[in-house]
Amino acid sequence: MKASEVLDTLKRRFPNEPEYHQAVSEVLGTIEEVYNEHPEFEKSNLIERLCIPDRIFSFRVTWMDDKGQIQTNMGYRIQHNNAIGPYKGGIRFHASVNLSILKFLAFEQTFKNSLTTLPMGGGKGGSDFSPRGKSNAEIMRFCQAFVLELWRHIGPDTDVPAGDIGVGGREVAYMYGMYKKLARENTGTFTGKGLEFGGSLIRPEATGYGNVYFLLQMLKTRNIDIKGKVVTVSGSGNVAQYTVEKLITLGAKVVTMSDSDGYIYDPDGIDREKLDYIMELKNLYRGRIREYAEKYGVKYVPGARPWNEKCDIAMPSATQNEINGDDARALLANGCIAVSASRSPASASMTARAASRSPQCSKACKAWRYWAFWAYQRPYRCQTSVCRAAGSWAKSRSAHSFIMWWKRKLTPSGRRVTKAFCWVRARSTSSASGRAVTARAISTVNSSASPITARKPRVFSGRDSSMAAVNMA
């Protein structure tokens, strides 16, 4: 299996689905080497069966608003894979929902569910209906109309939907009530229900708390205590609310939250009382985050995300693809040491600019990426097609031009660092001596006194963060 060929085939068969292509490319690049160690996988064509959903339901949802006007929206359910159990995944109600985004989410949900070790497959669904600005009666009528089309394809042993963006306990209650009438059964077909009719304890808190628990494990690898750290959080829905709640409990200082209109910055930090106000504002009154700024007299930035504020830790908790390359550089410039997210936070543009993740990538190429990121504060993009011959680029004219420009730009101490990397360029990186010189060059970077090249360690979360630009292996 060649990941690039599989991706090209999927792009040809399913054009105009960039989010889906992004998710597939990120995963295939990480499993290609292991997959190719098993010829029996290729014989059964497991890779296409893994990437292409089992089935997709697409339907029109017709409902009546409070003015008596008939409205239409599109509804979808992606049943991606049920190899280990019934399909399981949320339903999203948001104006941005389309087939590409749902295929992206269903694909990743399959892997997330398998990591729980529970017998659950992966799926996702939703509609381009937005609950924002709608009355309770309008939302109820839409949810009932949505389930009227979907109920035949779900069930406790078939497909178990849940909540997502725009779908909380209220929406799940409306959908489950309609499902019970149509299916004439009271089973656990929906998760995310209220405690009064079959819901689970700590279900609302689970995602936000899990986000913080993952962050704690990251910080533990560097012996960093979260107490007193300044944290920027995006979003103000279920995930963001309980992320902030757990951070407050652990002694961190949360300074931002956001919604689709903009973000608030509270330099004094969001405490328990302020968080209770946000929960009431969002969960009960369906208000906007700017009302927090009006109440407490803090900064509100419309139409922006909070990644330009100074922080120690960033926690994207709103939606996918929240951080692009510019955001990552802003976070680094402002002293951010860690990024942890409940969803894939890195945008497609950032992923494209990150260094190649091919398992065939040589250690010398990884050393070059390490240097380019730490010394230049930008991701280094491998110049070869499959990132397997970094030494060829290191000896090329483009590398020579880059090094000469870099020498003119840097201070004397920086020029010494550049000279060390000229050694890498002059050697064969496939040889033992080339690897030794590469290690020596990295050591030179780490010990340099230049404020440009000497950088303190930074911790980021996995392939979805800006640290994806630097594979330090």
Coordinates of C-alpha atoms in Angstrom, one line a residue:
M1 CA 0.0 0.0 0.0
K2 CA 1.2 3.5 -0.9
A3 CA -0.5 6.1 1.1
S4 CA -0.2 8.7 -1.7
E5 CA -1.7 6.5 -4.3
V6 CA -4.6 5.5 -2.0
L7 CA -5.3 9.2 -1.3
D8 CA -5.1 10.1 -5.0
T9 CA -7.7 7.4 -5.7
L10 CA -10.0 8.7 -3.0
K11 CA -9.7 12.3 -4.2
R12 CA -10.7 11.1 -7.7
R13 CA -13.6 9.1 -6.5
F14 CA -14.8 11.6 -3.9
P15 CA -13.9 15.1 -5.2
N16 CA -14.6 18.3 -3.3
E17 CA -14.3 16.8 0.1
P18 CA -11.2 18.4 1.6
E19 CA -11.9 17.6 5.2
Y20 CA -12.4 13.9 4.5
H21 CA -9.2 13.9 2.4
Q22 CA -7.3 15.6 5.3
A23 CA -8.3 13.0 7.8
V24 CA -7.4 10.1 5.5
S25 CA -4.0 11.5 4.6
E26 CA -3.1 12.1 8.3
V27 CA -4.0 8.6 9.3
L28 CA -2.5 6.7 6.3
G29 CA 0.8 8.4 6.7
T30 CA 1.1 6.9 10.2
I31 CA 0.1 3.4 9.4
E32 CA 1.7 2.8 6.0
E33 CA 4.8 1.1 7.3
V34 CA 3.0 -1.2 9.7
Y35 CA 0.3 -2.0 7.1
N36 CA 2.9 -3.1 4.6
E37 CA 4.3 -5.6 7.0
H38 CA 1.2 -7.6 6.6
P39 CA 0.7 -8.8 2.9
E40 CA -2.6 -10.4 3.9
F41 CA -4.1 -6.9 4.6
E42 CA -3.4 -5.9 1.0
K43 CA -4.8 -9.1 -0.4
S44 CA -8.1 -8.3 1.4
N45 CA -7.9 -4.6 0.4
L46 CA -8.4 -3.6 4.0
I47 CA -7.2 0.0 3.4
E48 CA -10.0 1.0 1.1
R49 CA -12.5 -0.9 3.3
L50 CA -11.2 1.1 6.3
C51 CA -11.3 4.5 4.5
I52 CA -14.7 4.3 2.7
P53 CA -17.8 4.3 4.8
D54 CA -20.1 1.2 4.9
R55 CA -23.1 3.3 4.0
I56 CA -24.2 6.9 3.8
F57 CA -27.8 8.1 4.4
S58 CA -28.8 11.5 3.0
F59 CA -32.3 12.9 3.3
R60 CA -34.3 16.1 3.3
V61 CA -35.7 17.3 6.6
T62 CA -39.0 19.3 6.2
W63 CA -40.3 21.2 9.2
M64 CA -42.5 24.2 10.1
D65 CA -41.2 27.4 11.9
D66 CA -43.2 29.5 14.4
K67 CA -44.5 31.7 11.5
G68 CA -46.1 28.7 9.8
Q69 CA -43.5 28.7 7.0
I70 CA -42.2 25.4 5.7
Q71 CA -38.4 25.1 6.0
T72 CA -36.1 22.4 4.5
N73 CA -32.6 21.2 5.6
M74 CA -30.4 18.3 4.7
G75 CA -29.8 15.5 7.1
Y76 CA -27.1 12.9 7.0
R77 CA -25.9 9.7 8.8
I78 CA -22.5 8.2 8.0
Q79 CA -22.2 4.6 9.2
H80 CA -18.5 4.2 8.7
N81 CA -17.4 0.9 10.2
N82 CA -18.9 -1.7 12.5
A83 CA -16.1 -4.3 12.4
I84 CA -16.0 -4.4 16.2
G85 CA -19.5 -3.3 17.2
P86 CA -22.5 -1.1 16.4
Y87 CA -21.9 2.2 14.8
K88 CA -21.4 4.9 17.4
G89 CA -21.0 8.7 17.0
G90 CA -22.7 12.0 17.6
I91 CA -25.2 14.1 15.6
R92 CA -24.2 17.7 14.8
F93 CA -26.6 20.5 14.0
H94 CA -24.7 23.5 12.5
A95 CA -24.9 25.6 9.4
S96 CA -21.4 24.4 8.3
V97 CA -22.3 20.7 8.2
N98 CA -21.8 18.9 4.9
L99 CA -20.9 15.4 3.7
S100 CA -17.2 16.0 3.7
I101 CA -17.1 17.1 7.4
L102 CA -19.2 14.2 8.5
K103 CA -17.1 11.7 6.7
F104 CA -14.0 13.2 8.3
L105 CA -15.6 13.0 11.7
A106 CA -16.9 9.4 11.2
F107 CA -13.5 8.2 10.0
E108 CA -11.8 9.5 13.1
Q109 CA -14.6 8.4 15.4
T110 CA -13.9 4.8 14.3
F111 CA -10.4 5.0 15.7
K112 CA -11.4 6.9 18.8
N113 CA -14.0 4.3 19.7
S114 CA -11.6 1.4 19.1
L115 CA -9.2 3.0 21.6
T116 CA -11.8 2.6 24.4
T117 CA -11.4 -1.2 24.0
L118 CA -15.2 -1.3 24.0
P119 CA -17.1 -3.1 21.2
M120 CA -18.1 0.1 19.3
G121 CA -17.8 1.0 15.6
G122 CA -17.7 4.5 14.2
G123 CA -20.3 6.8 12.7
K124 CA -21.4 10.4 12.6
G125 CA -24.5 12.3 11.5
G126 CA -26.1 15.7 11.5
S127 CA -27.7 18.5 9.5
D128 CA -27.1 22.0 8.3
F129 CA -29.8 23.2 10.6
S130 CA -28.6 25.7 13.2
P131 CA -30.4 25.8 16.6
R132 CA -29.1 29.3 17.1
G133 CA -32.0 31.8 17.3
K134 CA -34.6 29.2 17.1
S135 CA -37.4 28.7 19.7
N136 CA -37.8 25.5 21.7
A137 CA -40.8 24.6 19.7
E138 CA -39.0 25.1 16.4
I139 CA -36.1 22.9 17.6
M140 CA -38.5 20.2 18.8
R141 CA -40.3 20.1 15.4
F142 CA -37.0 19.9 13.5
C143 CA -35.6 17.1 15.8
Q144 CA -38.8 15.1 15.4
A145 CA -38.7 15.6 11.6
F146 CA -35.0 14.5 11.5
V147 CA -35.7 11.3 13.5
L148 CA -38.7 10.6 11.3
E149 CA -36.3 10.0 8.4
L150 CA -33.5 8.4 10.5
W151 CA -35.2 6.0 12.9
R152 CA -35.2 3.0 10.6
H153 CA -31.4 3.0 10.4
I154 CA -30.6 3.2 14.1
G155 CA -31.0 1.0 17.1
P156 CA -29.2 -0.3 20.2
D157 CA -27.5 -3.1 18.2
T158 CA -27.2 -1.2 14.9
D159 CA -26.3 2.5 15.3
V160 CA -26.2 4.5 18.6
P161 CA -26.2 8.3 18.0
A162 CA -25.2 10.9 20.6
G163 CA -24.8 14.7 20.9
D164 CA -22.3 16.9 19.3
I165 CA -22.1 20.6 18.4
G166 CA -25.6 22.1 18.5
V167 CA -27.0 18.9 20.0
G168 CA -27.2 18.8 23.8
G169 CA -29.6 17.2 26.3
R170 CA -32.6 19.1 25.0
E171 CA -32.1 18.0 21.4
V172 CA -31.4 14.4 22.4
A173 CA -34.5 14.3 24.5
Y174 CA -36.6 15.5 21.5
M175 CA -35.1 13.0 19.2
Y176 CA -35.3 10.1 21.6
G177 CA -38.9 10.8 22.4
M178 CA -39.8 10.7 18.7
Y179 CA -37.7 7.5 18.3
K180 CA -39.6 5.7 21.1
K181 CA -43.0 6.5 19.5
L182 CA -41.9 5.3 16.1
A183 CA -39.9 2.2 17.1
R184 CA -42.3 1.3 20.0
E185 CA -39.4 0.5 22.3
N186 CA -37.6 2.1 25.2
T187 CA -33.9 1.1 24.7
G188 CA -30.5 2.8 24.9
T189 CA -30.5 3.9 21.3
F190 CA -29.3 7.4 22.1
T191 CA -26.6 8.4 24.5
G192 CA -26.4 11.8 26.1
K193 CA -29.9 11.5 27.5
G194 CA -30.9 13.2 30.7
L195 CA -30.6 11.4 34.0
E196 CA -34.4 11.4 34.4
F197 CA -34.9 9.1 31.4
G198 CA -31.9 6.8 31.2
G199 CA -28.8 9.0 31.0
S200 CA -25.5 8.3 32.6
L201 CA -23.7 10.0 35.5
I202 CA -20.8 12.3 34.5
R203 CA -21.7 11.9 30.8
P204 CA -21.7 15.7 30.3
E205 CA -18.4 16.1 32.0
A206 CA -16.6 13.2 30.2
T207 CA -15.1 14.9 27.2
G208 CA -13.9 18.1 28.9
Y209 CA -12.5 16.2 31.8
G210 CA -10.8 13.8 29.5
N211 CA -9.2 16.7 27.6
V212 CA -7.6 17.9 30.8
Y213 CA -6.5 14.4 31.9
F214 CA -4.7 14.0 28.6
L215 CA -3.0 17.3 29.2
L216 CA -1.9 16.2 32.6
Q217 CA -0.2 13.2 31.2
M218 CA 1.6 15.3 28.6
L219 CA 2.9 17.7 31.3
K220 CA 3.9 14.8 33.4
T221 CA 6.5 13.8 30.8
R222 CA 8.3 17.1 31.4
N223 CA 7.6 17.3 35.2
I224 CA 5.5 20.4 34.8
D225 CA 2.8 21.2 37.3
I226 CA -0.4 22.7 35.9
K227 CA -1.1 24.8 39.0
G228 CA -0.8 28.5 38.3
K229 CA -0.5 28.0 34.5
V230 CA -2.4 30.5 32.3
V231 CA -4.7 28.6 29.9
T232 CA -6.6 29.9 26.8
V233 CA -9.7 27.8 26.0
S234 CA -11.8 28.2 22.8
G235 CA -15.5 27.4 22.8
S236 CA -18.2 27.8 25.4
G237 CA -20.2 24.7 24.9
N238 CA -20.3 21.4 26.8
V239 CA -16.6 20.4 26.1
A240 CA -15.3 23.9 26.9
Q241 CA -17.4 24.3 30.0
Y242 CA -16.2 21.2 31.7
T243 CA -12.6 21.6 30.4
V244 CA -12.6 25.0 32.3
E245 CA -14.3 23.4 35.3
K246 CA -11.5 20.8 35.7
L247 CA -8.8 23.4 35.1
I248 CA -10.2 25.6 37.8
T249 CA -10.3 22.7 40.2
L250 CA -6.6 21.9 39.5
G251 CA -5.5 25.5 40.1
A252 CA -4.9 26.7 36.5
K253 CA -5.9 30.2 35.4
V254 CA -8.3 30.2 32.4
V255 CA -8.4 33.6 30.7
T256 CA -10.4 33.0 27.5
M257 CA -13.6 31.4 26.2
S258 CA -15.3 31.9 22.8
D259 CA -18.2 31.2 20.5
S260 CA -18.8 31.7 16.8
D261 CA -19.0 35.5 17.2
G262 CA -15.7 36.1 19.0
Y263 CA -13.9 35.6 22.3
I264 CA -13.6 37.1 25.7
Y265 CA -10.3 37.8 27.6
D266 CA -10.4 38.0 31.3
P267 CA -7.0 38.8 32.8
D268 CA -8.1 38.0 36.3
G269 CA -9.2 34.5 35.3
I270 CA -12.5 32.7 35.0
D271 CA -13.4 31.5 38.5
R272 CA -16.2 29.2 39.7
E273 CA -18.8 32.0 39.9
K274 CA -18.0 33.3 36.5
L275 CA -18.1 29.8 35.0
D276 CA -21.6 29.2 36.6
Y277 CA -22.7 32.4 34.8
I278 CA -21.4 31.1 31.5
M279 CA -23.1 27.8 32.0
E280 CA -26.4 29.5 32.7
L281 CA -26.0 31.9 29.8
K282 CA -25.2 29.1 27.3
N283 CA -27.2 26.2 28.6
L284 CA -30.4 27.9 29.7
Y285 CA -30.7 31.2 27.9
R286 CA -28.7 30.3 24.8
G287 CA -26.9 33.6 24.9
R288 CA -23.7 34.9 23.4
I289 CA -20.2 35.0 25.1
R290 CA -20.1 38.8 24.6
E291 CA -22.7 39.1 27.3
Y292 CA -20.0 37.9 29.7
A293 CA -17.8 40.8 28.7
E294 CA -20.6 43.2 29.2
K295 CA -21.3 41.9 32.7
Y296 CA -17.7 41.7 34.0
G297 CA -16.2 44.5 32.0
V298 CA -13.5 42.5 30.2
K299 CA -12.1 42.6 26.7
Y300 CA -14.2 41.1 23.9
V301 CA -12.7 40.5 20.5
P302 CA -15.4 39.9 17.8
G303 CA -14.8 37.6 14.9
A304 CA -11.5 36.2 16.2
R305 CA -10.0 33.3 18.0
P306 CA -8.0 33.5 21.3
W307 CA -4.7 32.2 20.1
N308 CA -3.0 35.6 20.0
E309 CA -3.3 36.0 23.8
K310 CA -0.3 35.2 26.0
C311 CA -0.7 31.8 27.7
D312 CA 1.2 28.8 28.9
I313 CA -1.3 26.2 27.6
A314 CA -3.9 26.3 24.8
M315 CA -6.9 24.1 24.7
P316 CA -9.0 24.2 21.6
S317 CA -12.5 23.0 22.7
A318 CA -14.9 24.3 20.1
T319 CA -14.6 22.4 16.8
Q320 CA -12.1 20.8 14.4
N321 CA -9.3 22.7 12.4
E322 CA -9.2 25.6 14.9
I323 CA -5.4 26.2 14.7
N324 CA -3.6 27.1 11.4
G325 CA 0.0 27.8 10.8
D326 CA -0.3 31.5 11.8
D327 CA -2.0 30.6 15.0
A328 CA 0.7 28.1 15.9
R329 CA 3.4 30.7 15.4
A330 CA 1.5 33.1 17.5
L331 CA 1.2 30.6 20.3
L332 CA 4.9 29.9 20.2
A333 CA 5.7 33.6 20.2
N334 CA 3.5 34.1 23.3
G335 CA 5.2 31.4 25.3
C336 CA 2.8 28.5 24.9
I337 CA 4.3 25.2 26.0
A338 CA 1.4 22.8 25.4
V339 CA -1.7 22.3 23.2
S340 CA -4.3 19.7 24.1
A341 CA -7.6 19.3 22.3
S342 CA -10.7 17.1 22.3
R343 CA -10.9 17.2 18.5
S344 CA -8.4 17.5 15.7
P345 CA -7.4 21.1 16.1
A346 CA -4.9 21.5 13.3
S347 CA -6.3 22.9 10.0
A348 CA -5.6 21.4 6.6
S349 CA -3.3 24.3 5.7
M350 CA -1.2 23.7 8.8
T351 CA -1.1 20.0 8.1
A352 CA 0.1 20.7 4.6
R353 CA 2.9 22.9 5.8
A354 CA 4.0 20.5 8.5
A355 CA 6.9 18.3 7.7
S356 CA 6.4 15.0 6.0
R357 CA 5.3 12.1 8.3
S358 CA 6.5 9.4 5.9
P359 CA 8.0 6.4 7.8
Q360 CA 10.7 6.4 5.1
C361 CA 11.8 9.8 6.2
S362 CA 15.5 9.7 7.1
K363 CA 16.9 10.7 10.5
A364 CA 18.9 13.4 8.8
C365 CA 15.8 15.0 7.3
K366 CA 14.2 14.9 10.8
A367 CA 17.3 16.7 12.1
W368 CA 16.8 19.4 9.5
R369 CA 13.2 19.8 10.4
Y370 CA 14.2 20.0 14.1
W371 CA 16.7 22.8 13.3
A372 CA 14.4 24.7 11.0
F373 CA 11.6 24.8 13.6
W374 CA 13.7 25.7 16.6
A375 CA 16.1 28.1 15.0
Y376 CA 13.9 29.7 12.5
Q377 CA 10.5 29.2 14.3
R378 CA 8.9 27.8 11.2
P379 CA 8.0 24.3 10.0
Y380 CA 10.5 23.0 7.5
R381 CA 8.9 21.3 4.5
C382 CA 10.9 18.4 3.1
Q383 CA 11.9 19.2 -0.5
T384 CA 11.7 15.6 -1.7
S385 CA 8.6 13.8 -3.0
V386 CA 8.5 11.1 -0.3
C387 CA 10.9 12.6 2.2
R388 CA 13.3 9.7 1.9
A389 CA 16.4 11.6 0.6
A390 CA 16.9 14.6 2.8
G391 CA 20.6 14.4 2.0
S392 CA 19.9 15.2 -1.6
W393 CA 18.2 18.4 -0.7
A394 CA 20.9 19.2 1.9
K395 CA 23.4 19.2 -1.0
S396 CA 21.2 21.0 -3.5
R397 CA 21.3 24.6 -4.8
S398 CA 18.1 25.5 -3.0
A399 CA 19.7 24.4 0.3
H400 CA 22.8 26.4 -0.5
S401 CA 20.7 29.6 -1.2
F402 CA 18.8 29.1 2.0
I403 CA 22.0 28.8 4.1
M404 CA 23.6 31.8 2.5
W405 CA 20.5 33.9 3.2
W406 CA 20.4 32.5 6.8
K407 CA 24.1 33.5 7.3
R408 CA 23.4 37.0 6.3
K409 CA 20.4 37.2 8.6
L410 CA 21.9 35.8 11.8
T411 CA 24.2 37.2 14.5
P412 CA 27.8 35.9 14.8
S413 CA 26.7 33.1 17.1
G414 CA 24.0 32.2 14.7
R415 CA 26.5 32.1 11.9
R416 CA 28.4 29.5 13.9
V417 CA 25.2 27.4 14.0
T418 CA 24.8 27.9 10.3
K419 CA 28.3 26.7 9.7
A420 CA 27.6 23.6 11.7
F421 CA 24.7 22.8 9.3
C422 CA 26.8 23.5 6.3
W423 CA 28.7 20.4 7.5
V424 CA 25.5 18.5 7.2
R425 CA 25.0 19.8 3.7
A426 CA 28.6 18.8 2.7
R427 CA 28.3 15.2 4.0
S428 CA 26.4 12.1 2.9
T429 CA 23.6 11.9 5.4
S430 CA 23.2 8.2 4.7
S431 CA 26.6 7.5 6.2
A432 CA 27.6 7.0 9.8
S433 CA 29.7 10.1 9.7
G434 CA 26.8 12.1 8.2
R435 CA 24.6 11.0 11.1
A436 CA 27.3 11.9 13.6
V437 CA 27.7 15.4 12.0
T438 CA 23.9 15.8 12.2
A439 CA 23.9 15.0 15.9
R440 CA 26.8 17.4 16.4
A441 CA 24.9 20.1 14.6
I442 CA 21.8 19.6 16.7
S443 CA 24.0 19.8 19.8
T444 CA 25.4 23.1 18.5
V445 CA 21.8 24.5 18.1
N446 CA 20.8 23.5 21.6
S447 CA 24.0 25.0 23.2
S448 CA 24.0 28.2 21.1
A449 CA 23.8 31.4 23.1
S450 CA 21.9 33.2 20.3
P451 CA 18.5 34.4 21.4
I452 CA 17.2 33.3 18.0
T453 CA 18.5 29.8 18.1
A454 CA 18.4 28.9 21.8
R455 CA 14.8 27.9 22.5
K456 CA 13.4 26.3 25.6
P457 CA 11.6 22.9 25.2
R458 CA 8.0 23.0 24.1
V459 CA 5.4 20.3 24.6
F460 CA 2.5 19.8 22.1
S461 CA -0.1 17.1 21.7
G462 CA 0.5 14.5 19.0
R463 CA 0.1 14.7 15.3
D464 CA -2.7 17.3 15.5
S465 CA -0.6 20.1 17.1
S466 CA 2.0 22.5 15.8
M467 CA 4.7 20.1 17.1
A468 CA 3.7 17.9 14.1
A469 CA 6.0 20.1 12.2
V470 CA 8.9 18.7 14.2
N471 CA 9.3 14.9 14.4
M472 CA 11.9 14.6 17.0
A473 CA 12.2 10.8 16.6

